[in-house]
PDB file of C-alpha atoms and ligand atoms in Angstrom:
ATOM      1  CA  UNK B  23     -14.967 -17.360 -17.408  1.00 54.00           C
ATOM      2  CA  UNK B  24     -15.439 -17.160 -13.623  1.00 46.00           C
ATOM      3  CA  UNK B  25     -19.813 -16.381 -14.325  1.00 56.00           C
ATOM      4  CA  UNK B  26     -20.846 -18.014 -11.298  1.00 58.00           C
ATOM      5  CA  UNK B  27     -19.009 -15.443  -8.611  1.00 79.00           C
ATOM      6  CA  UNK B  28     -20.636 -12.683 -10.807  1.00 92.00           C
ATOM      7  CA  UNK B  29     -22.967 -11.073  -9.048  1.00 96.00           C
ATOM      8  CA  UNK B  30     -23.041  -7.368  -9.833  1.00 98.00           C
ATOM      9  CA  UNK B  31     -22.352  -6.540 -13.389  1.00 98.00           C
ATOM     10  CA  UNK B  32     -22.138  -3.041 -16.073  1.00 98.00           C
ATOM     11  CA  UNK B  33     -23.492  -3.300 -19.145  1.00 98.00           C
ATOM     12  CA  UNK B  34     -22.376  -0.783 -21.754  1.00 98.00           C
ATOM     13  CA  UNK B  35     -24.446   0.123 -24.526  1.00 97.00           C
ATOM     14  CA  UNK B  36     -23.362   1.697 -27.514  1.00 94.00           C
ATOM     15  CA  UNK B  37     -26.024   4.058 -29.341  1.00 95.00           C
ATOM     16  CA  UNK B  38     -25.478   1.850 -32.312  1.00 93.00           C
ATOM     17  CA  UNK B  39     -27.275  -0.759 -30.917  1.00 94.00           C
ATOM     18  CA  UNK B  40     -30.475   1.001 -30.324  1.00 95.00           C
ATOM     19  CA  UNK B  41     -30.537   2.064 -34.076  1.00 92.00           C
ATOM     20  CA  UNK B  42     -32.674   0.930 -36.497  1.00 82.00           C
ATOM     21  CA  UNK B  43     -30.651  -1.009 -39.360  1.00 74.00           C
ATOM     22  CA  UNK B  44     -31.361  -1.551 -42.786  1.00 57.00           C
ATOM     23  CA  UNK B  45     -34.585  -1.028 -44.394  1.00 51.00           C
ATOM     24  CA  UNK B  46     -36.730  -2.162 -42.239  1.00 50.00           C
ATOM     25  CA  UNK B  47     -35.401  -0.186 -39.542  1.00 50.00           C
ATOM     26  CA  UNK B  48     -35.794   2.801 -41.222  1.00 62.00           C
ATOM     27  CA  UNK B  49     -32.791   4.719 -40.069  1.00 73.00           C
ATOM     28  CA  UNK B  50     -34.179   5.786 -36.706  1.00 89.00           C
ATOM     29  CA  UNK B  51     -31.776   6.722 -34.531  1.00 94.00           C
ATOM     30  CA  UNK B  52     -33.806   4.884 -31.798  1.00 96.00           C
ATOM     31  CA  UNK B  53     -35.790   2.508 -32.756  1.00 95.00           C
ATOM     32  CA  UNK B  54     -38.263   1.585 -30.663  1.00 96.00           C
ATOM     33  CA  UNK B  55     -38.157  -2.474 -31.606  1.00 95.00           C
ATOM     34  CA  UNK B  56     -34.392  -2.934 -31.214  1.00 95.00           C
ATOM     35  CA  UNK B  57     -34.915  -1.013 -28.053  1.00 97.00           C
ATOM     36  CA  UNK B  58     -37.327  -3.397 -26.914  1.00 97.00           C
ATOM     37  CA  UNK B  59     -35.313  -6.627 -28.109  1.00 96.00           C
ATOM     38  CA  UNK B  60     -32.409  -4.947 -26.206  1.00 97.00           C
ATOM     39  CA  UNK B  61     -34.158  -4.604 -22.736  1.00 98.00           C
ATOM     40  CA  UNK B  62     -35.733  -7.921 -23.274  1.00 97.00           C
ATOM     41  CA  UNK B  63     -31.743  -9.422 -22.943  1.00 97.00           C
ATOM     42  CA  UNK B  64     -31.134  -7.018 -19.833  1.00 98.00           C
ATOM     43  CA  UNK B  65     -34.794  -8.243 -18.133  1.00 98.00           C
ATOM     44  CA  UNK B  66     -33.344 -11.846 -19.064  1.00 97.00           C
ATOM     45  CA  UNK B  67     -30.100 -11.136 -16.842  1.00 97.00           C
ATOM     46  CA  UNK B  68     -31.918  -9.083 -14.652  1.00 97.00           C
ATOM     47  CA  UNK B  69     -34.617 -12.061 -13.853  1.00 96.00           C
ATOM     48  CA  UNK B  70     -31.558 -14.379 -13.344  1.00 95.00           C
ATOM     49  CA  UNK B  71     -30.880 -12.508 -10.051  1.00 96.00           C
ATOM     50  CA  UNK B  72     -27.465 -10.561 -11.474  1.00 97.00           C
ATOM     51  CA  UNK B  73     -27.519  -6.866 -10.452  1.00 98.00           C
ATOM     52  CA  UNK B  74     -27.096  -4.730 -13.289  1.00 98.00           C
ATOM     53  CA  UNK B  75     -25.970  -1.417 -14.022  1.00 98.00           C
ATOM     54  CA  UNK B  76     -26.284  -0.027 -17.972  1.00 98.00           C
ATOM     55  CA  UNK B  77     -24.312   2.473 -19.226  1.00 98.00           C
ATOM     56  CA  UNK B  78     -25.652   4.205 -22.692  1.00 97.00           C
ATOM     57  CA  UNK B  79     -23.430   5.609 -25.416  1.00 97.00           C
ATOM     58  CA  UNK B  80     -24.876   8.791 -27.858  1.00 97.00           C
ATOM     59  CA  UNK B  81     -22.780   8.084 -30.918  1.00 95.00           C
ATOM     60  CA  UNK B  82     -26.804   6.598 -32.883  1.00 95.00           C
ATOM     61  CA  UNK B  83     -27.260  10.689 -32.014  1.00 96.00           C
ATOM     62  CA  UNK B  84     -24.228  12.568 -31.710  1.00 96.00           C
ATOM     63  CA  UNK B  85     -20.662  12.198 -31.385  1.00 95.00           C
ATOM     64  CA  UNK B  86     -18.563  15.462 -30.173  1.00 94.00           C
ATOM     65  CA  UNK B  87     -15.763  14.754 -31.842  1.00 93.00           C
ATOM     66  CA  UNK B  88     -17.143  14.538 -35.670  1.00 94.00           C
ATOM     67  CA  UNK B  89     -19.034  17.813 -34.896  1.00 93.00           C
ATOM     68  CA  UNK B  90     -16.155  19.512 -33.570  1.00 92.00           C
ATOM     69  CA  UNK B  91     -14.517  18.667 -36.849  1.00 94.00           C
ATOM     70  CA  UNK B  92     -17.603  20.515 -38.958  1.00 94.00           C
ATOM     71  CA  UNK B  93     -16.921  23.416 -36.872  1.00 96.00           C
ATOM     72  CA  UNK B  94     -18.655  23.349 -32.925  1.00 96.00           C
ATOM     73  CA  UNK B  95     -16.540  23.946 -30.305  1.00 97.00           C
ATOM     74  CA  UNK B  96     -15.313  20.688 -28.941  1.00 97.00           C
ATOM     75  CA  UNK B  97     -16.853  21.210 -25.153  1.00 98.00           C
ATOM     76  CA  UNK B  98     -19.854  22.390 -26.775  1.00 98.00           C
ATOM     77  CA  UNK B  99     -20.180  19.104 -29.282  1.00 98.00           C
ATOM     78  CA  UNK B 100     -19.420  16.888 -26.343  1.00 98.00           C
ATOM     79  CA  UNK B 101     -22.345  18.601 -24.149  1.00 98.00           C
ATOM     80  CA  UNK B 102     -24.459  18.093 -26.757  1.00 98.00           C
ATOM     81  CA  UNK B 103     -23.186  14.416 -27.463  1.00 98.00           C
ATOM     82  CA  UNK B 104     -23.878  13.862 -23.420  1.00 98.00           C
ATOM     83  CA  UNK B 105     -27.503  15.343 -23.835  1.00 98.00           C
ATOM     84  CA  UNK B 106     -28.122  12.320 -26.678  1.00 98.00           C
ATOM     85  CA  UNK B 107     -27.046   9.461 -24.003  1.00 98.00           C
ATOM     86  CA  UNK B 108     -29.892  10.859 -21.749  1.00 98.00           C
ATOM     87  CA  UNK B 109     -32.241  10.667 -24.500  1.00 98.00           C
ATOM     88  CA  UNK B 110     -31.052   7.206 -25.277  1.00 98.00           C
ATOM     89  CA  UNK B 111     -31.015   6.380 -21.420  1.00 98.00           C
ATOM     90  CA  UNK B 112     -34.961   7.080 -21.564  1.00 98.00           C
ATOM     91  CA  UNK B 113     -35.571   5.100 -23.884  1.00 98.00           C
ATOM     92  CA  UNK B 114     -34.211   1.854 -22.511  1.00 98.00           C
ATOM     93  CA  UNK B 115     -35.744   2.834 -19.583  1.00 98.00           C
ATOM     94  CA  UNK B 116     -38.720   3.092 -21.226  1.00 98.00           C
ATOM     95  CA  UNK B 117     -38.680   0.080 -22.780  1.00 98.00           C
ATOM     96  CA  UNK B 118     -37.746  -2.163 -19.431  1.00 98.00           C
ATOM     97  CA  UNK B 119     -40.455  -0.724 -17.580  1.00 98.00           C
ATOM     98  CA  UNK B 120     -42.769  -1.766 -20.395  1.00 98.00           C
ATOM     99  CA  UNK B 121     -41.397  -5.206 -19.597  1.00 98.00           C
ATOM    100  CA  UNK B 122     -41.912  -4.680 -15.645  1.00 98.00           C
ATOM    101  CA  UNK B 123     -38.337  -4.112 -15.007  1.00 98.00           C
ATOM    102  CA  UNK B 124     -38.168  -1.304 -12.164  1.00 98.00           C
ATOM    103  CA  UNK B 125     -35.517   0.936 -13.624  1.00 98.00           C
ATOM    104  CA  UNK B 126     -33.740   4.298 -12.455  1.00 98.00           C
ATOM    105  CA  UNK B 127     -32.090   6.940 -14.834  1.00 98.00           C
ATOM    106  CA  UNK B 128     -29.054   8.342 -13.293  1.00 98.00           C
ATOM    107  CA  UNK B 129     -27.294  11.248 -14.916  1.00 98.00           C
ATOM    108  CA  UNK B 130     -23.964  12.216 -14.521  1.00 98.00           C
ATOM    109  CA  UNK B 131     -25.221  15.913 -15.525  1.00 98.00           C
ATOM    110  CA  UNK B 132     -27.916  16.841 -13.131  1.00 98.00           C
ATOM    111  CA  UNK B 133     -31.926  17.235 -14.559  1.00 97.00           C
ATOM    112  CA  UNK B 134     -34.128  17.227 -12.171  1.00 97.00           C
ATOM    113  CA  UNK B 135     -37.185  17.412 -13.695  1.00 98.00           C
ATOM    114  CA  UNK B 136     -36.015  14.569 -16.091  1.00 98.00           C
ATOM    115  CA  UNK B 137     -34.241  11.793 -14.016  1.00 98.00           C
ATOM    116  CA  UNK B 138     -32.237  11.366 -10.906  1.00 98.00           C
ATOM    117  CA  UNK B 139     -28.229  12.630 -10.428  1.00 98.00           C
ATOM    118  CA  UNK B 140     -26.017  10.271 -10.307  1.00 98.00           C
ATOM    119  CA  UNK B 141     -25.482   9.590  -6.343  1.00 98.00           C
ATOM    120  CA  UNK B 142     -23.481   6.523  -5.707  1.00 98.00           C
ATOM    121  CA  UNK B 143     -24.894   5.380  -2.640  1.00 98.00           C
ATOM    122  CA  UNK B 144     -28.330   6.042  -4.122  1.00 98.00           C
ATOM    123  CA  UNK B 145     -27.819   3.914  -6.969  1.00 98.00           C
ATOM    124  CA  UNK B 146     -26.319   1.217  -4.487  1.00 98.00           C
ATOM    125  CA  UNK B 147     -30.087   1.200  -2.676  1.00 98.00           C
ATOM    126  CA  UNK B 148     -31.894   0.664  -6.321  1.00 98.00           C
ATOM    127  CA  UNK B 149     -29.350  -2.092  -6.636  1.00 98.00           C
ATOM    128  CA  UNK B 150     -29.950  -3.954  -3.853  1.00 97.00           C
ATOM    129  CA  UNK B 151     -33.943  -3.514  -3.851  1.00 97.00           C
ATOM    130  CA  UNK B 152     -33.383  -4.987  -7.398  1.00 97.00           C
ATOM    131  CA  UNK B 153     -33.847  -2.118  -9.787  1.00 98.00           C
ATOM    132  CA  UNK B 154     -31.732  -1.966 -13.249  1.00 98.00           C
ATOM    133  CA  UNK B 155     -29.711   1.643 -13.097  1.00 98.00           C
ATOM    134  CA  UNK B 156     -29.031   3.200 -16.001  1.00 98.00           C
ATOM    135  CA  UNK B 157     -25.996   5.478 -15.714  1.00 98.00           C
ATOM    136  CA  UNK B 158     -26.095   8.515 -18.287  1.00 98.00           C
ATOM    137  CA  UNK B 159     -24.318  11.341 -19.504  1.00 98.00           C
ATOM    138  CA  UNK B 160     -21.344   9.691 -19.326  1.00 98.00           C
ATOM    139  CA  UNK B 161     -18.669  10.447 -16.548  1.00 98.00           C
ATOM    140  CA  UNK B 162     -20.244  14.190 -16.832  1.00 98.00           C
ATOM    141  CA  UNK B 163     -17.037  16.005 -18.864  1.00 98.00           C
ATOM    142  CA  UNK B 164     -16.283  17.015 -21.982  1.00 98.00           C
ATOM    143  CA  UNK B 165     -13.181  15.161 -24.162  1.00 97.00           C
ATOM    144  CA  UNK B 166     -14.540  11.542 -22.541  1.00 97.00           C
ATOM    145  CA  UNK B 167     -16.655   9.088 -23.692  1.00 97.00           C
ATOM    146  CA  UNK B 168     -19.162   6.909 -22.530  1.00 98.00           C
ATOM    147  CA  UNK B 169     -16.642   3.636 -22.121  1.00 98.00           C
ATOM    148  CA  UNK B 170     -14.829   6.012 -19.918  1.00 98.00           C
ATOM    149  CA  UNK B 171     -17.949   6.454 -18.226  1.00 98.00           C
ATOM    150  CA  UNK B 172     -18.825   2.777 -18.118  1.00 98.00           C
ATOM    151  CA  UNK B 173     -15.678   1.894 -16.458  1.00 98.00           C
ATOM    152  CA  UNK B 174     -15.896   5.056 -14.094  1.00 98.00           C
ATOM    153  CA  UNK B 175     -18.913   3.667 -13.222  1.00 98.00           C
ATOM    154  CA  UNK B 176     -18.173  -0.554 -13.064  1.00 98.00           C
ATOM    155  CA  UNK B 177     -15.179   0.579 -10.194  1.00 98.00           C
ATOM    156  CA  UNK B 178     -17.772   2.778  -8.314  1.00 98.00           C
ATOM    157  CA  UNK B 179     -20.466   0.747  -8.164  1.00 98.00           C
ATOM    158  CA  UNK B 180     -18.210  -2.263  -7.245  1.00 98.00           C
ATOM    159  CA  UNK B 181     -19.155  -4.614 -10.614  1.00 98.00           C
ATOM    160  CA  UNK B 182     -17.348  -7.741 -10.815  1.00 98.00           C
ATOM    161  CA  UNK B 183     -17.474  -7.595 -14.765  1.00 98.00           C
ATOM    162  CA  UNK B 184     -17.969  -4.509 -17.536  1.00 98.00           C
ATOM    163  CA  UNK B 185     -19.828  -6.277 -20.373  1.00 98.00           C
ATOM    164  CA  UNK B 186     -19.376  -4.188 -23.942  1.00 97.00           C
ATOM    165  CA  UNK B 187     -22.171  -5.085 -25.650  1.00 95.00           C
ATOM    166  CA  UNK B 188     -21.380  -4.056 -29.384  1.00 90.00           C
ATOM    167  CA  UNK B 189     -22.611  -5.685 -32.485  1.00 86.00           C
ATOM    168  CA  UNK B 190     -19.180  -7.602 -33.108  1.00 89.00           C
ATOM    169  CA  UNK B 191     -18.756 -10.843 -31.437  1.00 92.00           C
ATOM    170  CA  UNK B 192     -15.449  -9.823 -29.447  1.00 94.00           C
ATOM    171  CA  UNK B 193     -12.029  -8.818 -30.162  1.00 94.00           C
ATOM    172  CA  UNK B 194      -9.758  -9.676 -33.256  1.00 93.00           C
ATOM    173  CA  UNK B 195      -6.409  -9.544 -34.181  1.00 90.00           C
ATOM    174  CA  UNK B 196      -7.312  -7.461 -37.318  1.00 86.00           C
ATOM    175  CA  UNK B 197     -10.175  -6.085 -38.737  1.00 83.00           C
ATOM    176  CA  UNK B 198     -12.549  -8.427 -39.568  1.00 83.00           C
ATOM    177  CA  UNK B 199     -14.519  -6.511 -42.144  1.00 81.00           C
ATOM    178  CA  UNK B 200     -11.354  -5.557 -44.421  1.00 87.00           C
ATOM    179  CA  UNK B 201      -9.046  -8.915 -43.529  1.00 90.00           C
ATOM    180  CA  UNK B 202     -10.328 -12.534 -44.525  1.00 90.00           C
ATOM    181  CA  UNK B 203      -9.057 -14.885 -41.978  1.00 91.00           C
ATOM    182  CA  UNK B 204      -9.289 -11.956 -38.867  1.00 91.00           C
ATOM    183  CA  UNK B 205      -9.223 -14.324 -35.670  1.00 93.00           C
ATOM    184  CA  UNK B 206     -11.037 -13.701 -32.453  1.00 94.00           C
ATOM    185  CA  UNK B 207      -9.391 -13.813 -29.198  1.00 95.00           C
ATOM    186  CA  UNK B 208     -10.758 -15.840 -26.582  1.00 95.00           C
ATOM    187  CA  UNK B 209      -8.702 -13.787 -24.052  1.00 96.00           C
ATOM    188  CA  UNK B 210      -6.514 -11.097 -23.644  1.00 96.00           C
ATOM    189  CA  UNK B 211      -4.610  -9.033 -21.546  1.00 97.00           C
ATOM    190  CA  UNK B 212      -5.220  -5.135 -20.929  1.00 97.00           C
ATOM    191  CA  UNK B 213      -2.263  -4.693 -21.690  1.00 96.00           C
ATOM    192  CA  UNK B 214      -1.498  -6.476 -25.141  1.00 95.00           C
ATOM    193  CA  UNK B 215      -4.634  -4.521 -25.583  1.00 95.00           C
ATOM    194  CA  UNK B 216      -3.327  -1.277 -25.209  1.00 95.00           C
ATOM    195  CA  UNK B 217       0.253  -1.716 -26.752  1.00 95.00           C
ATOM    196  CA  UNK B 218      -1.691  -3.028 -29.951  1.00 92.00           C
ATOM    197  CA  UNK B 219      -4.288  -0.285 -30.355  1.00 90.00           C
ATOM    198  CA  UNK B 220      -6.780  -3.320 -30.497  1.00 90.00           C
ATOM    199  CA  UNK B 221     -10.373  -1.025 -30.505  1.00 85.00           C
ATOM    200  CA  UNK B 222     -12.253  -2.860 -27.764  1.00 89.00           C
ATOM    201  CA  UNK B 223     -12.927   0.746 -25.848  1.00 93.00           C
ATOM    202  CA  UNK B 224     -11.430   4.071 -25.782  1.00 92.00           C
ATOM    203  CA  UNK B 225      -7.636   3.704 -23.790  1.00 95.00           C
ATOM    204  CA  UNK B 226      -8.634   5.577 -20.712  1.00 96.00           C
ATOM    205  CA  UNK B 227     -11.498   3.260 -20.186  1.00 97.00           C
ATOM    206  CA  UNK B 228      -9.423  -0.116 -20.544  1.00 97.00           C
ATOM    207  CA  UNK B 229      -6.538   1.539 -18.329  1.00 97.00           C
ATOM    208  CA  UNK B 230      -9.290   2.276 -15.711  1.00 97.00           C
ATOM    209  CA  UNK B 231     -10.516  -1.177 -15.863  1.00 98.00           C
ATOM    210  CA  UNK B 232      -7.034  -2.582 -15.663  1.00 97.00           C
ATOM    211  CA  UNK B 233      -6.062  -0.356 -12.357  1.00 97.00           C
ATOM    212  CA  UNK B 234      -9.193  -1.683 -10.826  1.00 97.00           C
ATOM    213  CA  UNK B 235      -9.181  -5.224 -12.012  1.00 97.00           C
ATOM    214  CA  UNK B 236     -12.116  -5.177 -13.689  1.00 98.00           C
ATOM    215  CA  UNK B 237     -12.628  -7.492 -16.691  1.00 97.00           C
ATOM    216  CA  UNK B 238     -13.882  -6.427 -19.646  1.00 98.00           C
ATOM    217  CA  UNK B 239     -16.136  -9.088 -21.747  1.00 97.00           C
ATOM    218  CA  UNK B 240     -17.147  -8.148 -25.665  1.00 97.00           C
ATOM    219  CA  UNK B 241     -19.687  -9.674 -27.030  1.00 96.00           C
ATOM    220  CA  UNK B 242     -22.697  -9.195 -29.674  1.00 95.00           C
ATOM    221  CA  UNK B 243     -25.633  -7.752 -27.994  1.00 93.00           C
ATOM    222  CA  UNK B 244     -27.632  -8.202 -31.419  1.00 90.00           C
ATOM    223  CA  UNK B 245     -27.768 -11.973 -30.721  1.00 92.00           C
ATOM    224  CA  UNK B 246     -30.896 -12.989 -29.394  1.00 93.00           C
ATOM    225  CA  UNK B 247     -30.143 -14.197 -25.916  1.00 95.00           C
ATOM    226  CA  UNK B 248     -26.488 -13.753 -25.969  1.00 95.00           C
ATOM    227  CA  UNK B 249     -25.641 -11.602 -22.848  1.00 96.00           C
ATOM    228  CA  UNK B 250     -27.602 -14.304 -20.831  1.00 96.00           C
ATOM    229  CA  UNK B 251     -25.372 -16.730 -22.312  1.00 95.00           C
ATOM    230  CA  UNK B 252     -22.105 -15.109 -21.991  1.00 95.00           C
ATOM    231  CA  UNK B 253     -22.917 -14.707 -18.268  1.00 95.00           C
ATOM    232  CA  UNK B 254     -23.425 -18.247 -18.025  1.00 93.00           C
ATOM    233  CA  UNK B 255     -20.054 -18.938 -19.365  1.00 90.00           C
ATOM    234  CA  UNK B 256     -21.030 -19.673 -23.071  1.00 90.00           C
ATOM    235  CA  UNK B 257     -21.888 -17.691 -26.255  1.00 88.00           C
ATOM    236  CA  UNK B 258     -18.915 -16.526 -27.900  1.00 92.00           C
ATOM    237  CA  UNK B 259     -17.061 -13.032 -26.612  1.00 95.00           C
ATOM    238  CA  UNK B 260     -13.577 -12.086 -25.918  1.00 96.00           C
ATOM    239  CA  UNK B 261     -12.407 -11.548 -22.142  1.00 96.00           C
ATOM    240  CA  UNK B 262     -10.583  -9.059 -21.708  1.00 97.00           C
ATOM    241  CA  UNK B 263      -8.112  -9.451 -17.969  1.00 96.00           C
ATOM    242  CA  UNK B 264      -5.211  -9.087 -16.228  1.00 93.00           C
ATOM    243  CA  UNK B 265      -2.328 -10.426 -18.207  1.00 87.00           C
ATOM    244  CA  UNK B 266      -1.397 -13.407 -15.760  1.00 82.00           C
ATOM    245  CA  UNK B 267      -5.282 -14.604 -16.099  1.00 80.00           C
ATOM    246  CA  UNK B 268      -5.237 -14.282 -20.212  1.00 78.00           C
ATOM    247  CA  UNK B 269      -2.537 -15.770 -22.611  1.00 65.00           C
ATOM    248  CA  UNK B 270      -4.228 -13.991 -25.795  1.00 60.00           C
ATOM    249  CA  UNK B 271      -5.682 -17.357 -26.677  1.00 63.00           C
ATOM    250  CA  UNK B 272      -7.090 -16.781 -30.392  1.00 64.00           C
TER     251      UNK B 272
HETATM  252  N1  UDP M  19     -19.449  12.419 -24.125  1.00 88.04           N
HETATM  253  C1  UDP M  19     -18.628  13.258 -23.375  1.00 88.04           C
HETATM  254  N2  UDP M  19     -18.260  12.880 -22.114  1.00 88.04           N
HETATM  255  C2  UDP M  19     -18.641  11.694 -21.570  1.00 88.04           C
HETATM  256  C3  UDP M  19     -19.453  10.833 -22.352  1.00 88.04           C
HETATM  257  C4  UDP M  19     -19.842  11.206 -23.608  1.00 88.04           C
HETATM  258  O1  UDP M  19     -18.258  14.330 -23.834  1.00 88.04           O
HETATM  259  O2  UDP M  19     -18.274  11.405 -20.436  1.00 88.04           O
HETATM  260  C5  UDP M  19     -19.944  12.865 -25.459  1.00 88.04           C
HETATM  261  C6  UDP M  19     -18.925  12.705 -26.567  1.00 88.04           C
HETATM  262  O3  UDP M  19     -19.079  13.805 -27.442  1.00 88.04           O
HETATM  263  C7  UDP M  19     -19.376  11.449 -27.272  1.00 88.04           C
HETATM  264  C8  UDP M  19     -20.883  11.505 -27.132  1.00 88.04           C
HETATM  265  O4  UDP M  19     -21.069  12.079 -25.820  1.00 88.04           O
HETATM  266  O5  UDP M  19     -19.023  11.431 -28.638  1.00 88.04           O
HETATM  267  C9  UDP M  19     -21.595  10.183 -27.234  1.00 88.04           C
HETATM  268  O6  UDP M  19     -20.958   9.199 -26.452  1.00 88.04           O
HETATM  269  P1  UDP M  19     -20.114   7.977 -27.095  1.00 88.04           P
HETATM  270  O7  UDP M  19     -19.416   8.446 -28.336  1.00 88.04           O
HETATM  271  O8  UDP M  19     -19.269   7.424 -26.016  1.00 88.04           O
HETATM  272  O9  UDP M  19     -21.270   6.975 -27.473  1.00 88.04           O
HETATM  273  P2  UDP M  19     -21.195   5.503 -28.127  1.00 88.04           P
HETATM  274  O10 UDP M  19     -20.034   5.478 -29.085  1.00 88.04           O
HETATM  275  O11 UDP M  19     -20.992   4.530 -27.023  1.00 88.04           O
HETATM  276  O12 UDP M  19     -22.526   5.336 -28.782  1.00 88.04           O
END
């Protein structure tokens, strides 16, 4: 991977990652010591002179789409599944600033009294003075999601790379929890990607990143020091490009 000319990246979030897991976790739906162990990788990055935008998902709070199927109106669910990134948004902010990482909260729905709006050429001066921007409420809309928002935002903002931290280590052929023997590509092309369904984000968000050359790199965020070392060309993830750079390598 091409780390070195990286210079301005995204980092999407899902909500999952914030959550609590297992007993010890306690269910919380943010919990405040993954949060911390999670803005502890971004200050890592951050201190290592990359620019970095963060995108938050909800789905640790609420997803629209499983509430629309008990029965709220799909817009509605969706507002409400927006609202949830913001709260999530906060709280890595919160967290990074505890770390004394200057951080701005951005949201695609404006609240004043809460954090900024999202103004590109606003978020452009935090970048340059050095501030982590955290992009929420997604691209704004109902029916989208927060990858679409995460790659709305990567072409905006002008990021060389969208980084999915998930907590799977990239991108297999099959489902690695149901089929023994799953492999993991190394790299692949948007659009082997798309004609196989493979879940790395939601199909509007990989098209977006394909149209705008973006490339998309999976990896576990769980992993103690992991986006550092993805960035640096190492740590194991799956690179997802423009077919002539990736020969879905497995
Ligand atoms: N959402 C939306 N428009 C957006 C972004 C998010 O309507 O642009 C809603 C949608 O209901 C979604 C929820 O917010 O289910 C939480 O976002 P997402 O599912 O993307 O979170 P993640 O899976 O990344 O945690």
């Amino acid at each position: 991977m091409p780390a070195a000319s990286f210079k301005r990246v995204l980092l999407k979030l899902s909500g999952e990652v914030l959550m609590g897991s297992g007993e010890g976790g306690g269910g919380l739906a943010i919990d405040p010591a993954v949060t911390a162990r999670v803005a502890q990788e971004i200050a890592d990055v951050r201190a290592q002179g990359y620019e970095l935008c963060v995108v938050v998902g909800g789905g640790n709070i609420f997803r629209g789409i499983s509430a629309a199927a008990k029965g709220i109106e799909r817009a509605t669910a969706d507002y409400m599944g927006m609202l949830a990134t913001v709260m999530n948004a906060l709280a890595v902010q919160n967290a990074l600033e505890q770390i004394g990482v200057e951080t701005r909260v951005q949201s695609a729905i404006p609240m004043a009294a809460v954090c900024e709006p999202f103004i590109r050429r606003r978020a452009e001066r935090h970048l340059q003075k050095g501030r982590v921007v955290i992009f929420a409420a997604g691209v704004g809309s109902p029916y989208f999601t927060t990858d679409s928002g995460a790659a709305l935002r990567a072409a905006e903002m002008k990021c060389d790379a969208l980084f999915k931290g998930t907590s799977v280590d990239g991108v297999y052929d099959a489902d690695p929890k149901k089929v023994a023997g799953a492999r993991r590509y190394d790299t692949i092309g948007f659009g082997a990607v798309l004609s196989q369904d493979l879940k790395v984000m939601d199909a509007s968000a990989v098209a977006l990143c394909r149209d705008n050359n973006i490339p998309i790199v999976v990896f576990n965020i769980r992993e103690h020091g992991n986006f550092a070392a993805v960035l640096a060309g190492q740590g194991t993830s799956t690179i997802v490009q423009a077919e002539e750079m990736a020969d879905a390598r497995l």
